[in-house]
Amino acid sequence: MATRKSRKVDAKTTEEKNVENLVQEFIKLKQDAKKKGLNNAEVREIFLGRRKESKRAAIWVIRAVVGVLFPCLLAVGLQLHQEGFDLESMMESITYPQCAVDFPFLLGEMTRPIADCSMCKGIQSAPVLEDISKEEFLQKYAYSGIPLLVKGATKSWTAMETFNYEYLKDLYESTEGALEAVENDCQFFPYNTDFGSLEEAFNMSAARSELREGEESWYFGWSNCDQTVGSALRKHYQKPYFLPEDSESSITDWLFMGWSGVGASIHIDHVDRPSWQAMILGSKTWTLIPPPECEDVCNTFNITLNQGDIIVVDTNQWFHSTYIHPGQLSITIGSEYD
């Protein structure tokens, strides 16, 4: 969903002032909770840990519902009433910035299966291999949930010399219906940019696309479901050599591109299958965080990918965030496998 821009108004209505006052009261309540030992960062962490069968987790469920959800829902309801149940206003309201836990995150956590902590128990860092056979990968890593970094795994790919911003821009703009397919059938992730779509992202100035002096950094991602574009992309990369012979990659390509800074914030995916992602240009560090129910036996750690590396990770089980290193445009491409 694109970053929303605040609407400009000449004067605040009484209802708007009431909503603001109400929100401020809730903020004060949250500040009081912080004085008693609960800070904003702990809100999400404690909520994530709700599955632990302990008295502390049970207390947090009550705190979450009363202290977080109720204020958000009440603020939403008041704004909807004020706006006459306008759909756009509703979408703005459900991601109201004062809500401590965002709704998509909340709903995802409520439906996430409990993890098997054996996937991460005792692991201090991800294994890093220069080479690995299909047999070893299948036996140790393919479906174990253990993250893996394979160095130099894209040596035969022409994508390393072909993919860049201009190539991808030209490919999408010259393929009829490709940009519309992303808009209507796939997903676009603007992250911290103001781009509302892939088409908007490809319309940025040349100066910004190259991050010339004084220009704002950017990073975005998208899934491709246009067959013509997919065929063109796959002329320049292949299924990673270590995936089992009978393993099939998804027909959906996932691409992420941008300059230095925070990439994706902490999240978990809902794609059902493990994923691989190849570093075509630049370098990127992943932070992998075990599920909260495994935090007593598992560790958080980083994995840094350089050009030519492939990471394999079950993003349905590992919470993760990314950071793009300065110096070069970052481009990655990946998919899921079965």
mmCIF file of C-alpha atoms in Angstrom:
data_model
loop_
_atom_site.group_PDB
_atom_site.id
_atom_site.type_symbol
_atom_site.label_atom_id
_atom_site.label_comp_id
_atom_site.label_asym_id
_atom_site.label_seq_id
_atom_site.Cartn_x
_atom_site.Cartn_y
_atom_site.Cartn_z
ATOM 1 C CA MET A 1 0.000 0.000 0.000
ATOM 2 C CA ALA A 2 1.375 3.409 -0.896
ATOM 3 C CA THR A 3 2.480 5.858 1.738
ATOM 4 C CA ARG A 4 -0.452 8.107 2.462
ATOM 5 C CA LYS A 5 -0.222 11.861 2.291
ATOM 6 C CA SER A 6 -2.003 13.935 4.915
ATOM 7 C CA ARG A 7 -5.038 15.821 3.680
ATOM 8 C CA LYS A 8 -4.821 19.601 3.963
ATOM 9 C CA VAL A 9 -7.669 21.442 5.654
ATOM 10 C CA ASP A 10 -8.196 25.113 6.345
ATOM 11 C CA ALA A 11 -9.660 24.643 9.780
ATOM 12 C CA LYS A 12 -10.257 21.795 12.151
ATOM 13 C CA THR A 13 -13.835 20.811 12.852
ATOM 14 C CA THR A 14 -15.095 20.197 16.351
ATOM 15 C CA GLU A 15 -15.174 16.473 15.604
ATOM 16 C CA GLU A 16 -11.542 16.521 14.452
ATOM 17 C CA LYS A 17 -10.515 18.313 17.616
ATOM 18 C CA ASN A 18 -12.414 15.777 19.695
ATOM 19 C CA VAL A 19 -10.650 12.919 17.945
ATOM 20 C CA GLU A 20 -7.264 14.561 18.517
ATOM 21 C CA ASN A 21 -8.066 15.149 22.179
ATOM 22 C CA LEU A 22 -9.167 11.559 22.590
ATOM 23 C CA VAL A 23 -5.998 10.274 20.973
ATOM 24 C CA GLN A 24 -3.907 12.465 23.268
ATOM 25 C CA GLU A 25 -5.687 10.980 26.268
ATOM 26 C CA PHE A 26 -4.823 7.498 25.072
ATOM 27 C CA ILE A 27 -1.214 8.549 24.555
ATOM 28 C CA LYS A 28 -1.140 9.712 28.167
ATOM 29 C CA LEU A 29 -2.472 6.334 29.256
ATOM 30 C CA LYS A 30 0.287 4.618 27.302
ATOM 31 C CA GLN A 31 2.841 6.917 28.919
ATOM 32 C CA ASP A 32 1.506 5.934 32.331
ATOM 33 C CA ALA A 33 1.913 2.294 31.361
ATOM 34 C CA LYS A 34 5.495 3.039 30.357
ATOM 35 C CA LYS A 35 6.193 4.505 33.794
ATOM 36 C CA LYS A 36 5.005 1.226 35.253
ATOM 37 C CA GLY A 37 7.513 -0.731 33.200
ATOM 38 C CA LEU A 38 5.968 -1.147 29.736
ATOM 39 C CA ASN A 39 7.605 0.790 26.903
ATOM 40 C CA ASN A 40 6.503 1.204 23.300
ATOM 41 C CA ALA A 41 9.075 -1.229 21.960
ATOM 42 C CA GLU A 42 7.830 -3.871 24.372
ATOM 43 C CA VAL A 43 4.269 -3.587 23.094
ATOM 44 C CA ARG A 44 4.998 -5.539 19.958
ATOM 45 C CA GLU A 45 7.515 -7.845 21.624
ATOM 46 C CA ILE A 46 5.176 -8.786 24.441
ATOM 47 C CA PHE A 47 2.303 -9.236 22.030
ATOM 48 C CA LEU A 48 4.467 -11.537 19.930
ATOM 49 C CA GLY A 49 5.219 -13.540 23.039
ATOM 50 C CA ARG A 50 1.579 -14.094 23.863
ATOM 51 C CA ARG A 51 1.724 -17.756 22.852
ATOM 52 C CA LYS A 52 3.903 -18.702 25.781
ATOM 53 C CA GLU A 53 1.745 -20.460 28.298
ATOM 54 C CA SER A 54 2.666 -18.284 31.226
ATOM 55 C CA LYS A 55 0.992 -15.843 33.519
ATOM 56 C CA ARG A 56 2.928 -12.982 31.939
ATOM 57 C CA ALA A 57 1.582 -13.835 28.482
ATOM 58 C CA ALA A 58 -1.958 -14.064 29.802
ATOM 59 C CA ILE A 59 -1.630 -10.629 31.370
ATOM 60 C CA TRP A 60 -0.394 -9.225 28.069
ATOM 61 C CA VAL A 61 -3.468 -10.487 26.206
ATOM 62 C CA ILE A 62 -5.598 -8.358 28.485
ATOM 63 C CA ARG A 63 -3.233 -5.419 28.104
ATOM 64 C CA ALA A 64 -3.243 -5.737 24.321
ATOM 65 C CA VAL A 65 -7.012 -5.799 24.011
ATOM 66 C CA VAL A 66 -7.746 -3.059 26.528
ATOM 67 C CA GLY A 67 -4.675 -0.864 26.138
ATOM 68 C CA VAL A 68 -4.016 -1.121 22.411
ATOM 69 C CA LEU A 69 -6.908 -2.472 20.378
ATOM 70 C CA PHE A 70 -9.686 -0.597 22.123
ATOM 71 C CA PRO A 71 -8.075 2.854 21.652
ATOM 72 C CA CYS A 72 -7.352 2.098 18.004
ATOM 73 C CA LEU A 73 -10.838 0.797 17.307
ATOM 74 C CA LEU A 74 -12.446 3.697 19.113
ATOM 75 C CA ALA A 75 -10.375 6.234 17.203
ATOM 76 C CA VAL A 76 -11.247 4.425 13.982
ATOM 77 C CA GLY A 77 -14.933 4.442 14.798
ATOM 78 C CA LEU A 78 -14.972 8.137 15.593
ATOM 79 C CA GLN A 79 -13.158 9.024 12.416
ATOM 80 C CA LEU A 80 -15.454 6.845 10.317
ATOM 81 C CA HIS A 81 -18.476 8.514 11.869
ATOM 82 C CA GLN A 82 -16.950 11.913 11.239
ATOM 83 C CA GLU A 83 -16.216 11.115 7.585
ATOM 84 C CA GLY A 84 -19.515 9.443 6.811
ATOM 85 C CA PHE A 85 -17.930 6.009 6.366
ATOM 86 C CA ASP A 86 -15.896 7.127 3.362
ATOM 87 C CA LEU A 87 -13.801 4.161 2.142
ATOM 88 C CA GLU A 88 -10.578 6.131 1.726
ATOM 89 C CA SER A 89 -10.924 7.550 5.209
ATOM 90 C CA MET A 90 -11.573 4.069 6.544
ATOM 91 C CA MET A 91 -8.324 2.786 5.015
ATOM 92 C CA GLU A 92 -6.446 5.719 6.516
ATOM 93 C CA SER A 93 -8.037 5.144 9.889
ATOM 94 C CA ILE A 94 -7.208 1.475 10.273
ATOM 95 C CA THR A 95 -3.521 2.331 10.033
ATOM 96 C CA TYR A 96 -3.866 5.285 12.361
ATOM 97 C CA PRO A 97 -0.315 6.253 13.414
ATOM 98 C CA GLN A 98 -1.039 6.366 17.134
ATOM 99 C CA CYS A 99 -2.007 2.687 17.196
ATOM 100 C CA ALA A 100 0.808 0.774 18.842
ATOM 101 C CA VAL A 101 0.240 -2.421 16.836
ATOM 102 C CA ASP A 102 -0.615 -2.101 13.131
ATOM 103 C CA PHE A 103 -3.656 -4.064 11.990
ATOM 104 C CA PRO A 104 -2.048 -6.168 9.210
ATOM 105 C CA PHE A 105 0.650 -7.227 11.660
ATOM 106 C CA LEU A 106 -1.949 -7.963 14.317
ATOM 107 C CA LEU A 107 -4.122 -10.087 12.054
ATOM 108 C CA GLY A 108 -1.105 -11.937 10.696
ATOM 109 C CA GLU A 109 0.056 -12.789 14.191
ATOM 110 C CA MET A 110 -3.395 -14.015 15.190
ATOM 111 C CA THR A 111 -3.406 -16.521 12.327
ATOM 112 C CA ARG A 112 0.268 -17.564 12.300
ATOM 113 C CA PRO A 113 0.868 -21.256 13.128
ATOM 114 C CA ILE A 114 3.024 -21.959 16.177
ATOM 115 C CA ALA A 115 6.591 -22.639 15.058
ATOM 116 C CA ASP A 116 8.640 -25.776 15.638
ATOM 117 C CA CYS A 117 11.633 -24.379 17.523
ATOM 118 C CA SER A 118 13.898 -27.214 16.416
ATOM 119 C CA MET A 119 14.472 -25.219 13.221
ATOM 120 C CA CYS A 120 16.544 -22.650 15.103
ATOM 121 C CA LYS A 121 17.463 -24.205 18.452
ATOM 122 C CA GLY A 122 21.108 -23.569 19.255
ATOM 123 C CA ILE A 123 21.916 -21.844 15.953
ATOM 124 C CA GLN A 124 24.220 -18.876 16.528
ATOM 125 C CA SER A 125 24.517 -17.853 12.873
ATOM 126 C CA ALA A 126 23.526 -19.070 9.431
ATOM 127 C CA PRO A 127 25.802 -21.656 7.792
ATOM 128 C CA VAL A 128 27.879 -20.143 4.970
ATOM 129 C CA LEU A 129 28.948 -22.459 2.153
ATOM 130 C CA GLU A 130 30.976 -21.922 -1.005
ATOM 131 C CA ASP A 131 29.479 -24.942 -2.694
ATOM 132 C CA ILE A 132 26.777 -27.445 -1.846
ATOM 133 C CA SER A 133 25.345 -30.465 -3.609
ATOM 134 C CA LYS A 134 21.671 -31.044 -4.252
ATOM 135 C CA GLU A 135 21.814 -34.038 -1.917
ATOM 136 C CA GLU A 136 23.346 -32.133 0.990
ATOM 137 C CA PHE A 137 20.964 -29.233 0.528
ATOM 138 C CA LEU A 138 17.962 -31.550 0.508
ATOM 139 C CA GLN A 139 19.151 -33.482 3.551
ATOM 140 C CA LYS A 140 20.184 -30.567 5.767
ATOM 141 C CA TYR A 141 18.533 -27.358 4.666
ATOM 142 C CA ALA A 142 15.771 -27.497 2.046
ATOM 143 C CA TYR A 143 12.820 -27.931 4.393
ATOM 144 C CA SER A 144 14.461 -27.688 7.818
ATOM 145 C CA GLY A 145 13.842 -23.986 8.381
ATOM 146 C CA ILE A 146 17.586 -23.440 8.925
ATOM 147 C CA PRO A 147 18.737 -20.330 7.004
ATOM 148 C CA LEU A 148 21.641 -20.800 4.602
ATOM 149 C CA LEU A 149 23.985 -18.490 2.683
ATOM 150 C CA VAL A 150 25.562 -19.903 -0.482
ATOM 151 C CA LYS A 151 28.482 -17.819 -1.761
ATOM 152 C CA GLY A 152 29.053 -17.240 -5.460
ATOM 153 C CA ALA A 153 25.937 -19.160 -6.450
ATOM 154 C CA THR A 154 25.068 -17.039 -9.505
ATOM 155 C CA LYS A 155 28.309 -17.406 -11.481
ATOM 156 C CA SER A 156 26.605 -18.521 -14.690
ATOM 157 C CA TRP A 157 23.824 -15.932 -14.614
ATOM 158 C CA THR A 158 23.859 -13.134 -17.194
ATOM 159 C CA ALA A 159 21.608 -11.165 -14.846
ATOM 160 C CA MET A 160 24.760 -9.996 -13.100
ATOM 161 C CA GLU A 161 25.702 -7.914 -16.139
ATOM 162 C CA THR A 162 22.182 -7.187 -17.393
ATOM 163 C CA PHE A 163 19.913 -6.168 -14.531
ATOM 164 C CA ASN A 164 19.892 -2.515 -13.522
ATOM 165 C CA TYR A 165 17.284 0.187 -13.025
ATOM 166 C CA GLU A 166 17.141 1.160 -16.703
ATOM 167 C CA TYR A 167 16.864 -2.436 -17.911
ATOM 168 C CA LEU A 168 13.936 -3.185 -15.605
ATOM 169 C CA LYS A 169 12.258 0.133 -16.364
ATOM 170 C CA ASP A 170 12.536 -0.422 -20.129
ATOM 171 C CA LEU A 171 11.354 -4.027 -19.824
ATOM 172 C CA TYR A 172 8.172 -3.077 -17.996
ATOM 173 C CA GLU A 173 7.418 0.038 -20.013
ATOM 174 C CA SER A 174 7.893 -1.773 -23.326
ATOM 175 C CA THR A 175 5.770 -4.798 -22.357
ATOM 176 C CA GLU A 176 2.093 -4.116 -22.888
ATOM 177 C CA GLY A 177 0.069 -4.585 -19.715
ATOM 178 C CA ALA A 178 3.057 -5.420 -17.499
ATOM 179 C CA LEU A 179 2.758 -2.411 -15.199
ATOM 180 C CA GLU A 180 -0.998 -2.878 -14.978
ATOM 181 C CA ALA A 181 -0.467 -6.533 -14.035
ATOM 182 C CA VAL A 182 1.657 -5.507 -11.062
ATOM 183 C CA GLU A 183 -0.974 -2.961 -10.079
ATOM 184 C CA ASN A 184 -3.953 -5.299 -10.406
ATOM 185 C CA ASP A 185 -2.688 -8.829 -9.867
ATOM 186 C CA CYS A 186 0.595 -8.639 -7.962
ATOM 187 C CA GLN A 187 2.074 -6.649 -5.092
ATOM 188 C CA PHE A 188 4.094 -3.457 -4.859
ATOM 189 C CA PHE A 189 6.015 -2.492 -1.711
ATOM 190 C CA PRO A 190 6.891 1.226 -1.516
ATOM 191 C CA TYR A 191 8.552 0.883 1.897
ATOM 192 C CA ASN A 192 9.702 4.361 2.971
ATOM 193 C CA THR A 193 9.131 6.051 -0.379
ATOM 194 C CA ASP A 194 6.176 8.050 -1.641
ATOM 195 C CA PHE A 195 5.710 5.854 -4.712
ATOM 196 C CA GLY A 196 2.170 4.601 -5.112
ATOM 197 C CA SER A 197 2.920 2.019 -7.788
ATOM 198 C CA LEU A 198 5.708 0.465 -9.823
ATOM 199 C CA GLU A 199 4.767 2.801 -12.657
ATOM 200 C CA GLU A 200 5.354 5.798 -10.393
ATOM 201 C CA ALA A 201 8.674 4.358 -9.247
ATOM 202 C CA PHE A 202 9.838 3.971 -12.834
ATOM 203 C CA ASN A 203 8.863 7.586 -13.526
ATOM 204 C CA MET A 204 11.355 9.072 -11.063
ATOM 205 C CA SER A 205 13.969 11.428 -12.464
ATOM 206 C CA ALA A 206 17.280 10.114 -13.750
ATOM 207 C CA ALA A 207 19.023 12.099 -11.018
ATOM 208 C CA ARG A 208 17.068 10.365 -8.290
ATOM 209 C CA SER A 209 17.324 6.926 -9.884
ATOM 210 C CA GLU A 210 21.115 7.326 -9.795
ATOM 211 C CA LEU A 211 21.045 8.911 -6.319
ATOM 212 C CA ARG A 212 22.998 11.951 -7.385
ATOM 213 C CA GLU A 213 24.052 14.494 -4.784
ATOM 214 C CA GLY A 214 21.091 16.029 -3.001
ATOM 215 C CA GLU A 215 18.620 13.382 -4.136
ATOM 216 C CA GLU A 216 16.499 11.290 -1.774
ATOM 217 C CA SER A 217 17.360 7.630 -1.353
ATOM 218 C CA TRP A 218 14.760 5.045 -2.320
ATOM 219 C CA TYR A 219 14.036 1.337 -2.037
ATOM 220 C CA PHE A 220 11.020 -0.634 -3.217
ATOM 221 C CA GLY A 221 9.991 -4.140 -4.177
ATOM 222 C CA TRP A 222 7.385 -5.912 -6.242
ATOM 223 C CA SER A 223 6.189 -9.279 -7.446
ATOM 224 C CA ASN A 224 5.933 -9.998 -11.138
ATOM 225 C CA CYS A 225 3.060 -11.940 -12.636
ATOM 226 C CA ASP A 226 3.364 -10.899 -16.263
ATOM 227 C CA GLN A 227 4.408 -13.912 -18.319
ATOM 228 C CA THR A 228 6.274 -11.920 -20.962
ATOM 229 C CA VAL A 229 8.334 -10.092 -18.361
ATOM 230 C CA GLY A 230 8.875 -13.334 -16.458
ATOM 231 C CA SER A 231 10.208 -15.070 -19.566
ATOM 232 C CA ALA A 232 12.580 -12.174 -20.234
ATOM 233 C CA LEU A 233 13.884 -12.198 -16.666
ATOM 234 C CA ARG A 234 14.436 -15.949 -16.660
ATOM 235 C CA LYS A 235 16.647 -15.757 -19.713
ATOM 236 C CA HIS A 236 19.176 -14.180 -17.367
ATOM 237 C CA TYR A 237 18.847 -16.382 -14.287
ATOM 238 C CA GLN A 238 18.094 -20.006 -13.510
ATOM 239 C CA LYS A 239 16.785 -22.009 -10.622
ATOM 240 C CA PRO A 240 19.621 -22.168 -8.049
ATOM 241 C CA TYR A 241 21.839 -25.134 -8.871
ATOM 242 C CA PHE A 242 21.503 -26.688 -5.422
ATOM 243 C CA LEU A 243 17.714 -26.981 -5.365
ATOM 244 C CA PRO A 244 16.531 -30.607 -5.657
ATOM 245 C CA GLU A 245 15.797 -31.895 -9.147
ATOM 246 C CA ASP A 246 12.103 -32.339 -8.406
ATOM 247 C CA SER A 247 11.804 -28.937 -6.748
ATOM 248 C CA GLU A 248 9.771 -26.349 -8.591
ATOM 249 C CA SER A 249 10.172 -22.610 -8.145
ATOM 250 C CA SER A 250 7.110 -20.419 -8.043
ATOM 251 C CA ILE A 251 6.155 -18.729 -11.302
ATOM 252 C CA THR A 252 6.200 -15.441 -9.379
ATOM 253 C CA ASP A 253 9.454 -13.484 -9.320
ATOM 254 C CA TRP A 254 10.114 -11.157 -6.398
ATOM 255 C CA LEU A 255 12.372 -8.174 -7.078
ATOM 256 C CA PHE A 256 13.760 -5.604 -4.657
ATOM 257 C CA MET A 257 15.781 -2.592 -5.707
ATOM 258 C CA GLY A 258 17.173 0.563 -4.152
ATOM 259 C CA TRP A 259 19.941 2.491 -2.505
ATOM 260 C CA SER A 260 21.434 2.527 0.982
ATOM 261 C CA GLY A 261 19.377 2.608 4.128
ATOM 262 C CA VAL A 262 16.661 0.586 5.777
ATOM 263 C CA GLY A 263 14.978 -1.764 3.331
ATOM 264 C CA ALA A 264 12.109 -3.782 4.740
ATOM 265 C CA SER A 265 11.173 -3.339 8.390
ATOM 266 C CA ILE A 266 10.613 -6.345 10.657
ATOM 267 C CA HIS A 267 7.887 -8.607 9.315
ATOM 268 C CA ILE A 268 7.004 -12.190 8.506
ATOM 269 C CA ASP A 269 5.733 -13.458 5.157
ATOM 270 C CA HIS A 270 2.694 -15.535 4.286
ATOM 271 C CA VAL A 271 3.834 -17.307 1.114
ATOM 272 C CA ASP A 272 3.516 -20.913 2.379
ATOM 273 C CA ARG A 273 6.870 -22.099 1.032
ATOM 274 C CA PRO A 274 10.578 -21.487 1.729
ATOM 275 C CA SER A 275 12.286 -18.819 -0.352
ATOM 276 C CA TRP A 276 15.599 -18.083 -1.992
ATOM 277 C CA GLN A 277 16.891 -14.635 -2.914
ATOM 278 C CA ALA A 278 19.916 -13.820 -5.063
ATOM 279 C CA MET A 279 22.072 -10.695 -4.733
ATOM 280 C CA ILE A 280 22.453 -9.367 -8.279
ATOM 281 C CA LEU A 281 23.984 -5.992 -7.427
ATOM 282 C CA GLY A 282 25.201 -4.375 -4.225
ATOM 283 C CA SER A 283 25.070 -5.824 -0.739
ATOM 284 C CA LYS A 284 22.324 -6.302 1.801
ATOM 285 C CA THR A 285 22.178 -7.467 5.408
ATOM 286 C CA TRP A 286 19.257 -9.519 6.648
ATOM 287 C CA THR A 287 18.397 -9.577 10.332
ATOM 288 C CA LEU A 288 16.666 -12.841 11.197
ATOM 289 C CA ILE A 289 14.573 -13.000 14.359
ATOM 290 C CA PRO A 290 13.125 -16.293 15.621
ATOM 291 C CA PRO A 291 9.413 -16.560 16.381
ATOM 292 C CA PRO A 292 8.602 -15.287 19.878
ATOM 293 C CA GLU A 293 7.633 -18.732 21.117
ATOM 294 C CA CYS A 294 11.218 -19.816 20.349
ATOM 295 C CA GLU A 295 13.090 -16.877 21.862
ATOM 296 C CA ASP A 296 14.241 -18.923 24.877
ATOM 297 C CA VAL A 297 16.153 -21.411 22.712
ATOM 298 C CA CYS A 298 16.883 -19.472 19.503
ATOM 299 C CA ASN A 299 18.962 -16.434 18.600
ATOM 300 C CA THR A 300 18.676 -13.336 16.463
ATOM 301 C CA PHE A 301 21.512 -12.919 13.955
ATOM 302 C CA ASN A 302 22.530 -11.135 10.764
ATOM 303 C CA ILE A 303 23.388 -12.468 7.315
ATOM 304 C CA THR A 304 25.164 -10.223 4.797
ATOM 305 C CA LEU A 305 24.788 -10.950 1.095
ATOM 306 C CA ASN A 306 27.277 -9.668 -1.447
ATOM 307 C CA GLN A 307 26.972 -9.763 -5.213
ATOM 308 C CA GLY A 308 26.560 -13.341 -6.398
ATOM 309 C CA ASP A 309 25.343 -14.768 -3.075
ATOM 310 C CA ILE A 310 22.040 -16.546 -2.499
ATOM 311 C CA ILE A 311 20.199 -16.722 0.808
ATOM 312 C CA VAL A 312 17.737 -19.515 1.537
ATOM 313 C CA VAL A 313 15.292 -18.836 4.352
ATOM 314 C CA ASP A 314 11.781 -19.761 5.366
ATOM 315 C CA THR A 315 10.346 -16.272 5.678
ATOM 316 C CA ASN A 316 7.095 -17.738 6.939
ATOM 317 C CA GLN A 317 8.850 -18.745 10.168
ATOM 318 C CA TRP A 318 11.650 -16.211 10.587
ATOM 319 C CA PHE A 319 10.808 -12.584 11.245
ATOM 320 C CA HIS A 320 13.196 -10.509 9.182
ATOM 321 C CA SER A 321 14.292 -7.029 8.185
ATOM 322 C CA THR A 322 16.859 -5.788 5.679
ATOM 323 C CA TYR A 323 19.474 -3.056 5.419
ATOM 324 C CA ILE A 324 21.033 -1.889 2.144
ATOM 325 C CA HIS A 325 24.733 -1.035 2.300
ATOM 326 C CA PRO A 326 25.992 2.192 0.693
ATOM 327 C CA GLY A 327 28.131 2.377 -2.415
ATOM 328 C CA GLN A 328 26.053 0.681 -5.096
ATOM 329 C CA LEU A 329 22.484 0.146 -6.209
ATOM 330 C CA SER A 330 21.052 -3.020 -4.670
ATOM 331 C CA ILE A 331 19.053 -5.450 -6.807
ATOM 332 C CA THR A 332 17.835 -8.860 -5.689
ATOM 333 C CA ILE A 333 15.583 -11.410 -7.321
ATOM 334 C CA GLY A 334 14.050 -14.478 -5.744
ATOM 335 C CA SER A 335 11.199 -16.900 -5.553
ATOM 336 C CA GLU A 336 9.702 -19.668 -3.444
ATOM 337 C CA TYR A 337 10.349 -23.358 -3.984
ATOM 338 C CA ASP A 338 8.592 -26.571 -3.028
#
